[in-house]
Amino acid sequence: MDKNVQERFTGVIKFTPPLYKQRYQFIKDLVGKYKPKKVADLGCADCTLLWMLKFCSCIEVLAGLDICENVMKEKMHRLSPLPGDYLQPAERSLTVTLHHGSVAHKDPCMLGFDLITCIELIEHLEESELEKFPEVVFGFMAPTMVVISTPNSEFNPLLPGVTFFRHPDHKFEWNRAEFQSWALSIARCYDYSVEFTGVGPPPTGMEDVGFCTQIGVFVRKYSQTSETAHFEKPTKAAYKTVFKAVYPSLKDEKYLQNAVVSEVVFTAQVIKRSLLDHLKSEHEEYNDSPVEIKSKFQHSKNCVSEDLEKLAVERSMEPFVNGNVVYIPLTKIFSFSKVNQLCGTFEKLRKLITGKVTLSSDGSAVMVSTEHENEEEEN
Ligand code: SAM
C-alpha cells in the first residue's frame, strides 16, 4: 500500500499555511463556533496555541500542561498581560495558568473545563501513559469537548524523508482505522460522541490516504454541573504550577473604577468645552470682550446660594456655569453611552466616582473648573 502510494505521487507536498498552523487554526475555529469559557491544552509545549487562544474573547480560563517544564518556560512570557491590557482593561476576565505534570496523572486543577485539546500529544506517550490517558482525560477531567490530533500514518509515504515515524520521539503512528477504533472505544466507555476529520488535505488524486493530521472531536453526551464534578472527585494536586497570570478586567472593581473615573472626567471635559464654546459664541454675537465674557461666567458666583445651585442641578439635566465652575449633572454624564455601558446603573456610577471626582455639595453634579479656559481667553 505504502509503495503504491509513493509510486502514484510524484510531486512535493507543501502545506500552506504550515500544518502546525492549520492544526491551531482548527482549534481557533472550534473556539469561535462553540465559545468555550475554560480551555486547557495538554502537551502544550512552548504554549503557542495558548498564546493564540488568549485573544479569543470568550475564553476566561486558559490552562496548559506539559511534562517538560523547560519547553513550557521558553516562551511563556508571551502569556503575560501587556501594558495595553492595563491601560484598557478588557470586559472579560482572563486567567492563564501553566502546570508541569503528566496527562497520566489526575489533578483537580483540570476539572470543569469546556474544551481540552491534545494536539500531537498521544503519539509521544509511553504505553503505560497511553493506557491511563482515557481515564484521566475522559473519566476524571471529563470536559464538554475534547480534541485529539495525531499523525495519520497512511499519509507518511507522501512526506519526503519519512521512512519510519515522522519524529524520533513518536512511540507509534496510527492509520485511520487504528485511531478511529481507539477513539470509538473511549467514546463508548466514557459516554462521548466522536467525529473524525483532519487538516493537511491529500493532493488531488490521492484522496484515499486521508488528511496528513487526523483529528477526533469528542463531545460529552451527559450534562454535568461543575459543582457536582468537583464534589465527586476529591483528589490531591499532582501538578506543579509554573506560571499564573491574572489579566486586568473590568469585572474587577478596582479596574472598573479607574475606567469609569477616566471616562467621567473625559466626558465632563467634553461637555464643559461644548458649553463654554456655546456661551462664547453667544457673547460674541453681542460683541462682548473676553474680559466681559469672563465676568459673565463669574457673575453668578456670589449671588447663587448653595440651595439655588442644588435646585438648578435638580431641575435640569443641562450643565451650567457658576463662577469659575461648570456644574455637570451626573444624569447628563450617565446619558453618555460609554459611561452607562461601563456602570450599568446610575447608583453604580455615583458609588464608583464618589471620592474620586469633585462633586457638588449634594453629590448630584460633577464640578469642573473653567480657570484654564479663562486664561486662554486672556492670552
Ligand atoms: N501540542 C503542541 C503543538 O501542537 O505544538 C506540542 C506537541 S509536542 C509534539 C508534544 C508535547 O507533549 C511535548 O511538549 C511533550 O513534552 C509533551 N508530553 C509528552 N508526554 C507528556 C505527558 N505524559 N504529559 C504531558 N505532556 C507530555
PDB file of C-alpha atoms and ligand atoms in Angstrom, residues 23-24 41-46 65-68 71 101-104 118-121 123-125 129 169-170, ligand 1:
ATOM      1  CA  ARG A  23      -3.983  22.475  13.494  1.00  0.00           C
ATOM      2  CA  TYR A  24      -4.041  25.642  15.637  1.00  0.00           C
ATOM      3  CA  ASP A  41      -4.171  22.416  26.246  1.00  0.00           C
ATOM      4  CA  LEU A  42      -2.478  19.161  27.266  1.00  0.00           C
ATOM      5  CA  GLY A  43       1.062  18.747  25.951  1.00  0.00           C
ATOM      6  CA  CYS A  44       1.143  22.498  25.340  1.00  0.00           C
ATOM      7  CA  ALA A  45       4.939  22.571  24.651  1.00  0.00           C
ATOM      8  CA  ASP A  46       6.015  26.207  24.023  1.00  0.00           C
ATOM      9  CA  LEU A  65       0.032  21.188  30.926  1.00  0.00           C
ATOM     10  CA  ASP A  66       3.290  19.645  29.802  1.00  0.00           C
ATOM     11  CA  ILE A  67       5.672  17.071  31.167  1.00  0.00           C
ATOM     12  CA  CYS A  68       8.614  19.200  30.059  1.00  0.00           C
ATOM     13  CA  VAL A  71       9.841  23.797  26.907  1.00  0.00           C
ATOM     14  CA  GLY A 101       2.913  17.348  35.073  1.00  0.00           C
ATOM     15  CA  SER A 102       1.762  14.320  33.111  1.00  0.00           C
ATOM     16  CA  VAL A 103      -1.539  13.510  31.445  1.00  0.00           C
ATOM     17  CA  ALA A 104      -1.206  10.142  33.162  1.00  0.00           C
ATOM     18  CA  CYS A 118      -4.409  17.329  22.876  1.00  0.00           C
ATOM     19  CA  ILE A 119      -2.579  18.359  19.733  1.00  0.00           C
ATOM     20  CA  GLU A 120       0.064  15.887  18.557  1.00  0.00           C
ATOM     21  CA  LEU A 121       0.357  14.558  22.115  1.00  0.00           C
ATOM     22  CA  GLU A 123       1.901   9.599  19.898  1.00  0.00           C
ATOM     23  CA  HIS A 124       4.503  10.860  22.423  1.00  0.00           C
ATOM     24  CA  LEU A 125       3.028   8.861  25.312  1.00  0.00           C
ATOM     25  CA  GLU A 129       0.758   6.637  29.942  1.00  0.00           C
ATOM     26  CA  ASP A 169      10.118  10.724  19.907  1.00  0.00           C
ATOM     27  CA  HIS A 170       6.946   9.177  18.480  1.00  0.00           C
TER      28      HIS A 170
HETATM   29  N1  SAM B   1       0.710  20.479  21.389  1.00  0.00           N
HETATM   30  C1  SAM B   1       1.883  21.129  20.914  1.00  0.00           C
HETATM   31  C2  SAM B   1       1.747  21.520  19.457  1.00  0.00           C
HETATM   32  O1  SAM B   1       0.872  21.033  18.789  1.00  0.00           O
HETATM   33  O2  SAM B   1       2.513  22.353  19.000  1.00  0.00           O
HETATM   34  C3  SAM B   1       3.166  20.361  21.138  1.00  0.00           C
HETATM   35  C4  SAM B   1       3.155  18.959  20.732  1.00  0.00           C
HETATM   36  S1  SAM B   1       4.716  18.166  21.052  1.00  0.00           S
HETATM   37  C5  SAM B   1       4.879  17.338  19.589  1.00  0.00           C
HETATM   38  C6  SAM B   1       4.279  17.020  22.307  1.00  0.00           C
HETATM   39  C7  SAM B   1       4.320  17.597  23.693  1.00  0.00           C
HETATM   40  O3  SAM B   1       3.773  16.659  24.612  1.00  0.00           O
HETATM   41  C8  SAM B   1       5.726  17.869  24.172  1.00  0.00           C
HETATM   42  O4  SAM B   1       5.858  19.200  24.582  1.00  0.00           O
HETATM   43  C9  SAM B   1       5.933  16.909  25.326  1.00  0.00           C
HETATM   44  O5  SAM B   1       6.775  17.418  26.317  1.00  0.00           O
HETATM   45  C10 SAM B   1       4.521  16.709  25.791  1.00  0.00           C
HETATM   46  N2  SAM B   1       4.316  15.450  26.546  1.00  0.00           N
HETATM   47  C11 SAM B   1       4.840  14.247  26.298  1.00  0.00           C
HETATM   48  N3  SAM B   1       4.409  13.373  27.216  1.00  0.00           N
HETATM   49  C12 SAM B   1       3.596  14.015  28.046  1.00  0.00           C
HETATM   50  C13 SAM B   1       2.852  13.655  29.199  1.00  0.00           C
HETATM   51  N4  SAM B   1       2.871  12.427  29.672  1.00  0.00           N
HETATM   52  N5  SAM B   1       2.108  14.589  29.804  1.00  0.00           N
HETATM   53  C14 SAM B   1       2.092  15.869  29.337  1.00  0.00           C
HETATM   54  N6  SAM B   1       2.781  16.266  28.273  1.00  0.00           N
HETATM   55  C15 SAM B   1       3.527  15.357  27.628  1.00  0.00           C
END
